[in-house]
Structure formats: structure tokens, C-alpha cells
Amino acid sequence: MISFLPYAVAAWLIAIGLYGIVTSNNLVHLVVCLSVVQSATYVLLLAIGYKTGGQAPIFADIPVGTTAVDPVVQALSLVDIVVEATVTALLLALAVQAHKRFGSIDPDDLRPLAG
Amino acid sequence: MSFRGRRALFLVSIPVALLVLVAAFAGLPDFGNYSGVYGRALNLIAVPQRHATDVVTAVNFDYRAFDTMGEEFILFAAVLGLAVVLRSMREEHRRASHEADEEHKFDEPSSLLRAFGVLLVGPVLVIGLYIVSHGAITPGGGFQGGVILAAALLIVFLAGEYLAMKFVAPHALVEFGEAAGAGGYVLVGFGGLVFAGVFFKNFIGLGDPAHILSAGTIPISNGAVGIEVAGAFVLLWTEFLDQALVIRGK
């Protein structure tokens, strides 16, 4: 049972986030939904690297050789988080400019740029 | 497309996408049974080889330090792009600073918020420095600590006012910090090239594991990244706050 639950959570986050993006009527809400989709990748990465009974890969208090979870996927999650932060910031900046130009943050109100 | 149309299309297509996803997940190792050879090897060799007790930091700032350089410049480029997107447009003008005083019509922060802010700034700064400097020993490092350091400045804004934040962290200083941090990290890489013959090779004495000055170049890289990340986030917030408080339409 527990063996597939983390993967199910990741799939659920992708699906629910995509639903939010597709049905969104607010650009800020849309960006948050994209973050939800992206958070699925953290769950997936950390779930893949988990070892039953494993400790955190920090050997300050535990001796080297203790069963520990995989440090490589954790390092990758860190990259993932940095990328997500930058993507979110850039998209929110675009939302600010879209609001200035169109006076609305409803994606349906966006029209092709003129001049 | 209408809201209903979009939702209908989504509900039809998402089962197909999920099916593909489930098929892909089926090929993954069972939860708790991962046996990646690199992770296992790193967990065994990081402490004896690099004297770094936090293996995640050892991976990020030593074994794959070159990739982290790319990651760092993703952040750098993104903040640059953000500054371009949020620049003052032709029809906009920046308010002069004396105007800002009069037009700064945010509600005054309550005295409780002010008191908490003053109390929090110091401890948050210390936590940020602690997280940056102990990156090689315990969970943390330049990226995490840098964000905490930047948060301390955000508290100055919350508890005082925007101008106070700009006084504590002038734009030019923040920009310089960000660039110096990014450049400093690359310099550590060149240090490896010059002193050990390989780009980003750990070329400094390793010290005792779990000591604050251990793990060779890792604490130095962490410091550089910490400065860069703190600068990047303060710049990012400044750009957004400028939109709300300084830049005005026609």
C-alpha cells in the first residue's frame, strides 16, 4: 500500500495543478497552480531516493555507513526549487505588465500585443 | 475557448495523461527500495574524502559544483530578466524620493508589528548567517541561508517602510552584492584550476569533519552563493515593490 502512495501523490499534484491552470481566470492563480505542478517533482524526486529506515544523509551525528537516503535526488530538488522560484518570479512580473496593458488579469482578456 | 469548453477538454484528456504517467511510474523502483549507486557511494565517501558531513551540500558545492554554477546563473539571469520586464515604461515615471514621502499612503504598521519586526531582524540575520556558514556540516547552505538573509530585509520593510529598507540595502549595494557573489563562486572554480589543475577542484586544506572551517572550498562557495542569493531576492522584491510604490502611470 505505502509503496505506491508517494507516486500517487505526485500524479495527483500534477493533475490538480493542471486542472487549475486550464480553468484559471486569474493570472496570479495560474502561476500558483504552476507551482503546484512543479511541487509534484519534489515529491517524486524525494520519493525515488527514499530508503526504508534510512536517515537523512547528514553524518554529523550518525556514523558513516549508516543507512541513509539518496543525497543526489535531494541535491536535484534544491536545483528544482531555485528554478521554480525564478520561473514564478518572472511569470508574476509578466502578470504585472499584462495588468498594466489590458487592465485585467483574466487570461481570457489578453489579446495579441499591438504596437 | 469558454470555461466549460476548456474544462471538458481537460476532463477528457487528463485520464490519458495520467495513464501515461502511471505507466512511467510503474518502471520506478518500489518506494523505499532505491539502490542508486552514486548516492550510496557518496554517502560512504563524502566524509572521508571531503570532510563534509552534509552530503547534499558536498554534492552541490563539490562533486557537481560546475552544475551549481549553472544553477547560480539561472537565478542571476532570471533576476536580470525580471528587472527588464519590470523596467519603467515610456509612459511611466519614477516618483522623486521627496514625493514618495507624501504619497506613501500605505497604512502605518501597527506598533505591535513594528515591535515584532525590530525584535525579529537580528535573530533572522543570525539564523541566515548560521545556515550559510554551516552548510558543509548540517542541513543548509548558501541557497537556503541566502533566502533567509534576504527575508531579514523584508522584515525591515514590513515593520518600517520601504524607504527604510532602501536605506539599509541601497540598490547599488544589493546589485554589487549579487554580482560579486556570482563572480566569487566562479573565482572559487578558477582557484581549483590554478592551484590544483582542475576547474572547481577542492584545493584548500580540508580540516576536521564537522568543524566550521572544514571541507575546503565548500564553505567559501557557500558564502559566495549566500551573498548572491540574498542580493538576488532583495532585488527581486525591490522590483515588485517599486511597481506598487514608486512607478506611476501617466
Coordinates of C-alpha atoms in Angstrom, one line a residue:
Chain A
M1 CA 0.0 0.0 0.0
I2 CA 2.6 2.5 1.1
S3 CA 4.9 1.5 -1.7
F4 CA 3.0 3.5 -4.4
L5 CA 1.3 6.2 -2.3
P6 CA 4.1 8.9 -2.7
Y7 CA 3.9 8.4 -6.5
A8 CA 0.2 8.7 -6.4
V9 CA 0.6 12.0 -4.5
A10 CA 2.9 13.2 -7.3
A11 CA 0.5 12.2 -10.0
W12 CA -2.4 13.9 -8.1
L13 CA -0.4 17.1 -7.7
I14 CA 0.2 17.2 -11.4
A15 CA -3.4 16.6 -12.3
I16 CA -4.9 19.0 -9.8
G17 CA -2.4 21.7 -10.8
L18 CA -3.1 21.3 -14.5
Y19 CA -6.8 21.5 -13.8
G20 CA -6.2 24.8 -12.0
I21 CA -4.1 26.1 -14.9
V22 CA -6.7 25.1 -17.5
T23 CA -9.7 26.6 -15.7
S24 CA -8.0 29.6 -14.2
N25 CA -9.5 33.1 -14.7
N26 CA -6.7 34.9 -12.8
L27 CA -3.0 35.1 -13.9
V28 CA -1.7 35.0 -10.3
H29 CA -3.9 32.0 -9.5
L30 CA -2.5 30.4 -12.7
V31 CA 1.1 30.9 -11.6
V32 CA 0.3 29.4 -8.2
C33 CA -1.2 26.4 -10.0
L34 CA 2.0 26.0 -11.9
S35 CA 3.9 25.9 -8.6
V36 CA 1.6 23.1 -7.5
V37 CA 2.5 21.1 -10.7
Q38 CA 6.2 21.8 -10.0
S39 CA 5.9 20.7 -6.4
A40 CA 5.0 17.2 -7.8
T41 CA 8.6 16.9 -9.0
Y42 CA 9.9 17.5 -5.4
V43 CA 7.6 14.7 -4.1
L44 CA 8.6 12.4 -6.9
L45 CA 12.4 13.1 -6.5
L46 CA 12.4 12.6 -2.8
A47 CA 10.1 9.5 -3.0
I48 CA 12.5 7.9 -5.5
G49 CA 15.5 8.5 -3.3
Y50 CA 13.9 7.2 -0.1
K51 CA 15.3 4.0 1.6
T52 CA 13.2 2.3 4.2
G53 CA 14.5 3.1 7.6
G54 CA 17.1 5.5 6.0
Q55 CA 18.4 8.5 7.9
A56 CA 19.0 11.9 6.4
P57 CA 22.3 12.0 4.6
I58 CA 23.9 14.2 7.2
F59 CA 26.7 12.4 9.0
A60 CA 27.4 14.9 11.7
D61 CA 25.6 12.8 14.4
I62 CA 25.5 9.4 12.8
P63 CA 28.5 7.3 11.8
V64 CA 29.4 6.9 8.2
G65 CA 27.9 3.7 6.8
T66 CA 24.5 4.2 8.5
T67 CA 21.7 3.5 6.0
A68 CA 20.8 7.0 4.6
V69 CA 18.5 8.2 1.8
D70 CA 20.0 9.2 -1.5
P71 CA 21.7 12.6 -1.4
V72 CA 21.8 13.0 -5.2
V73 CA 18.0 13.4 -5.6
Q74 CA 18.0 15.8 -2.7
A75 CA 20.6 18.0 -4.4
L76 CA 18.4 17.9 -7.5
S77 CA 15.4 19.0 -5.5
L78 CA 17.4 22.1 -4.5
V79 CA 18.0 22.9 -8.1
D80 CA 14.4 22.4 -8.8
I81 CA 13.3 24.8 -6.0
V82 CA 15.7 27.5 -7.3
V83 CA 14.3 27.1 -10.8
E84 CA 10.7 27.2 -9.5
A85 CA 11.4 30.4 -7.6
T86 CA 12.8 32.1 -10.7
V87 CA 10.0 30.9 -13.0
T88 CA 7.4 32.1 -10.6
A89 CA 9.0 35.5 -10.2
L90 CA 9.3 36.0 -14.0
L91 CA 5.7 34.9 -14.6
L92 CA 4.4 37.2 -11.9
A93 CA 6.3 40.1 -13.4
L94 CA 4.7 39.3 -16.8
A95 CA 1.3 39.3 -15.0
V96 CA 2.1 42.8 -13.6
Q97 CA 2.8 44.1 -17.1
A98 CA -0.2 42.3 -18.6
H99 CA -2.4 44.1 -16.0
K100 CA -0.9 47.4 -16.9
R101 CA -1.6 46.9 -20.6
F102 CA -5.0 45.2 -20.5
G103 CA -6.3 46.4 -17.2
S104 CA -7.2 42.8 -16.3
I105 CA -5.5 39.7 -15.0
D106 CA -8.0 37.3 -16.6
P107 CA -6.2 35.3 -19.2
D108 CA -9.3 35.5 -21.4
D109 CA -8.9 39.2 -21.6
L110 CA -5.4 39.1 -23.0
R111 CA -5.3 40.0 -26.7
P112 CA -2.4 39.9 -29.2
L113 CA 0.0 42.7 -28.5
A114 CA -0.4 45.7 -30.7
G115 CA 2.4 48.2 -31.3
Chain B
M1 CA -12.4 29.0 -25.6
S2 CA -15.1 29.1 -22.9
F3 CA -14.6 28.0 -19.4
R4 CA -16.9 25.0 -19.9
G5 CA -15.1 24.0 -23.1
R6 CA -11.7 24.2 -21.5
R7 CA -12.8 22.1 -18.6
A8 CA -14.5 19.5 -20.8
L9 CA -11.3 19.2 -22.9
F10 CA -9.3 18.8 -19.7
L11 CA -11.5 16.1 -18.2
V12 CA -11.3 14.1 -21.4
S13 CA -7.6 14.4 -21.8
I14 CA -6.3 14.1 -18.3
P15 CA -7.1 10.4 -17.9
V16 CA -4.9 9.7 -20.9
A17 CA -2.1 11.8 -19.5
L18 CA -2.4 10.1 -16.1
L19 CA -2.3 6.7 -17.8
V20 CA 1.0 7.5 -19.4
L21 CA 2.2 8.8 -16.1
V22 CA 1.2 5.7 -14.2
A23 CA 2.9 3.5 -16.9
A24 CA 6.1 5.6 -16.4
F25 CA 5.9 5.4 -12.6
A26 CA 5.5 1.6 -12.8
G27 CA 9.1 1.4 -14.0
L28 CA 10.4 3.3 -11.0
P29 CA 12.0 1.4 -8.1
D30 CA 9.5 0.5 -5.3
F31 CA 9.2 3.2 -2.6
G32 CA 11.9 2.6 0.0
N33 CA 14.0 0.3 -2.2
Y34 CA 16.1 2.7 -4.2
S35 CA 19.6 1.5 -4.8
G36 CA 21.2 4.2 -6.8
V37 CA 24.9 3.5 -6.9
Y38 CA 26.0 7.2 -6.9
G39 CA 24.0 8.1 -3.8
R40 CA 25.3 5.0 -1.9
A41 CA 28.9 5.7 -2.9
L42 CA 28.6 9.4 -2.0
N43 CA 27.2 8.6 1.4
L44 CA 30.2 6.5 2.1
I45 CA 33.0 8.7 0.7
A46 CA 31.9 12.3 1.2
V47 CA 33.0 12.4 4.9
P48 CA 36.4 10.7 4.5
Q49 CA 37.1 12.3 1.1
R50 CA 35.9 15.9 1.6
H51 CA 35.4 16.1 5.4
A52 CA 31.8 17.4 4.7
T53 CA 29.2 15.8 6.9
D54 CA 26.3 17.2 4.9
V55 CA 26.4 15.0 1.8
V56 CA 23.8 17.1 0.0
T57 CA 26.0 20.2 0.2
A58 CA 29.0 18.2 -0.7
V59 CA 27.2 17.1 -3.9
N60 CA 26.1 20.6 -4.7
F61 CA 29.2 22.5 -4.0
D62 CA 31.9 20.0 -4.7
Y63 CA 31.1 16.8 -6.7
R64 CA 28.8 18.7 -9.0
A65 CA 30.0 22.3 -8.3
F66 CA 30.1 23.0 -12.0
D67 CA 26.4 22.4 -12.4
T68 CA 25.7 24.6 -9.4
M69 CA 27.5 27.4 -11.3
G70 CA 24.9 27.0 -14.0
E71 CA 22.1 27.0 -11.4
E72 CA 23.5 30.1 -9.9
F73 CA 23.5 31.9 -13.2
I74 CA 19.9 30.7 -13.8
L75 CA 19.0 32.8 -10.8
F76 CA 21.2 35.7 -11.9
A77 CA 19.7 35.7 -15.4
A78 CA 16.2 35.4 -14.1
V79 CA 16.6 38.4 -11.8
L80 CA 18.1 40.3 -14.7
G81 CA 15.2 39.4 -16.9
L82 CA 12.7 40.4 -14.2
A83 CA 14.4 43.8 -14.0
V84 CA 14.0 44.2 -17.7
V85 CA 10.3 43.2 -17.7
L86 CA 9.5 45.5 -14.8
R87 CA 11.6 48.5 -16.0
S88 CA 9.9 51.9 -16.2
M89 CA 7.9 52.0 -19.4
R90 CA 7.9 55.0 -21.7
E91 CA 4.6 56.5 -20.4
E92 CA 5.6 55.8 -16.7
H93 CA 7.8 57.9 -14.5
R94 CA 9.5 57.3 -11.3
R95 CA 8.4 59.3 -8.3
A96 CA 11.1 61.5 -6.9
S97 CA 12.0 60.5 -3.4
H98 CA 10.6 63.6 -1.7
E99 CA 7.2 62.8 -3.4
A100 CA 7.4 59.3 -2.1
D101 CA 7.3 60.6 1.4
E102 CA 4.0 62.4 0.8
E103 CA 2.4 59.8 -1.4
H104 CA 3.5 56.8 0.6
K105 CA -0.1 56.1 1.7
F106 CA 0.3 52.6 3.0
D107 CA -1.3 52.3 6.4
E108 CA 1.3 52.8 9.1
P109 CA 2.4 49.5 10.5
S110 CA 0.8 48.8 13.9
S111 CA 3.1 49.3 16.9
L112 CA 2.9 45.6 17.6
L113 CA 4.2 44.8 14.0
R114 CA 6.9 47.4 14.5
A115 CA 8.0 45.9 17.8
F116 CA 8.0 42.3 16.4
G117 CA 9.9 43.5 13.4
V118 CA 12.6 45.1 15.4
L119 CA 12.8 42.0 17.6
L120 CA 13.0 39.7 14.6
V121 CA 15.5 41.4 12.3
G122 CA 18.5 40.4 14.4
P123 CA 17.7 36.8 15.1
V124 CA 16.7 36.2 11.4
L125 CA 20.0 37.7 10.3
V126 CA 21.9 35.4 12.7
I127 CA 19.9 32.3 11.5
G128 CA 20.7 33.2 7.9
L129 CA 24.4 33.6 8.6
Y130 CA 24.4 30.4 10.6
I131 CA 22.7 28.4 7.8
V132 CA 25.1 29.8 5.2
S133 CA 28.3 29.2 7.3
H134 CA 27.3 25.6 8.5
G135 CA 26.3 24.4 5.0
A136 CA 29.0 21.7 4.9
I137 CA 28.1 20.4 8.4
T138 CA 24.3 20.4 8.9
P139 CA 21.4 20.9 6.5
G140 CA 21.5 24.3 4.8
G141 CA 24.0 26.2 2.7
G142 CA 24.2 29.3 0.5
F143 CA 20.9 29.0 -1.3
Q144 CA 18.8 28.4 1.8
G145 CA 20.7 30.8 4.0
G146 CA 20.7 33.5 1.3
V147 CA 16.9 33.5 1.2
I148 CA 16.7 33.8 5.0
L149 CA 19.2 36.8 4.9
A150 CA 17.0 38.5 2.3
A151 CA 13.9 37.8 4.4
A152 CA 15.5 39.9 7.2
L153 CA 15.5 42.9 4.9
L154 CA 11.8 42.2 4.0
I155 CA 11.1 42.4 7.8
V156 CA 12.6 45.9 7.8
F157 CA 10.1 46.8 5.0
L158 CA 7.2 45.3 6.9
A159 CA 8.0 46.9 10.2
G160 CA 9.2 50.2 9.0
E161 CA 8.7 51.5 5.5
Y162 CA 10.0 51.0 2.0
L163 CA 12.4 53.9 2.2
A164 CA 13.9 52.4 5.4
M165 CA 14.6 49.1 3.5
K166 CA 16.2 51.0 0.7
F167 CA 18.3 52.9 3.3
V168 CA 19.5 49.6 4.9
A169 CA 20.1 48.0 1.5
P170 CA 20.8 50.6 -1.2
H171 CA 20.0 49.4 -4.7
A172 CA 23.6 49.8 -5.9
L173 CA 25.0 47.8 -2.9
V174 CA 22.5 44.9 -3.5
E175 CA 23.3 44.8 -7.2
F176 CA 27.0 44.8 -6.4
G177 CA 26.5 42.0 -3.8
E178 CA 24.6 39.9 -6.2
A179 CA 27.2 40.2 -9.0
A180 CA 30.1 39.8 -6.5
G181 CA 28.6 36.6 -5.1
A182 CA 28.1 35.2 -8.6
G183 CA 31.6 36.2 -9.6
G184 CA 33.1 34.9 -6.3
Y185 CA 31.7 31.5 -6.9
V186 CA 33.3 31.3 -10.4
L187 CA 36.6 32.5 -8.8
V188 CA 36.5 29.5 -6.5
G189 CA 36.3 27.4 -9.6
F190 CA 39.3 29.1 -11.1
G191 CA 41.1 28.7 -7.8
G192 CA 40.8 24.9 -8.4
L193 CA 42.1 25.3 -11.9
V194 CA 45.1 27.4 -10.9
F195 CA 46.1 25.6 -7.7
A196 CA 45.0 22.0 -8.4
G197 CA 44.8 21.9 -12.2
V198 CA 41.1 21.1 -12.4
F199 CA 38.2 23.6 -12.5
F200 CA 36.3 23.5 -9.2
K201 CA 38.7 21.0 -7.6
N202 CA 38.7 21.4 -3.8
F203 CA 42.1 23.0 -3.4
I204 CA 42.1 24.1 0.3
G205 CA 43.1 22.1 3.3
L206 CA 40.1 20.0 4.5
G207 CA 40.3 20.5 8.3
D208 CA 38.4 18.3 10.8
P209 CA 35.0 17.0 9.8
A210 CA 32.1 18.9 11.4
H211 CA 34.3 21.9 12.2
I212 CA 33.1 25.2 10.8
L213 CA 36.3 25.6 8.7
S214 CA 36.2 22.1 7.3
A215 CA 35.6 20.8 3.8
G216 CA 38.0 23.1 2.0
T217 CA 36.3 25.3 -0.6
I218 CA 32.8 24.3 0.3
P219 CA 32.2 27.0 3.0
I220 CA 33.7 29.6 0.7
S221 CA 31.4 28.7 -2.2
N222 CA 28.5 28.7 0.2
G223 CA 29.4 32.2 1.3
A224 CA 29.6 33.4 -2.3
V225 CA 26.3 31.8 -3.2
G226 CA 24.7 33.1 0.0
I227 CA 25.6 36.7 -0.9
E228 CA 24.4 36.2 -4.4
V229 CA 21.1 34.6 -3.5
A230 CA 20.4 37.2 -0.8
G231 CA 21.1 40.0 -3.3
A232 CA 19.0 38.3 -6.0
F233 CA 16.0 38.0 -3.8
V234 CA 16.2 41.6 -2.4
L235 CA 16.5 42.9 -6.0
L236 CA 13.5 40.7 -7.0
W237 CA 11.4 42.1 -4.1
T238 CA 12.6 45.6 -4.8
E239 CA 11.4 45.4 -8.4
F240 CA 7.9 44.3 -7.4
L241 CA 7.7 46.8 -4.5
D242 CA 8.8 49.6 -7.0
Q243 CA 5.8 48.7 -9.1
A244 CA 3.4 49.2 -6.3
L245 CA 5.1 52.2 -4.5
V246 CA 7.4 54.1 -6.8
I247 CA 6.4 53.7 -10.5
R248 CA 3.4 55.7 -11.6
G249 CA 1.5 55.7 -14.9
K250 CA 0.9 58.9 -16.9

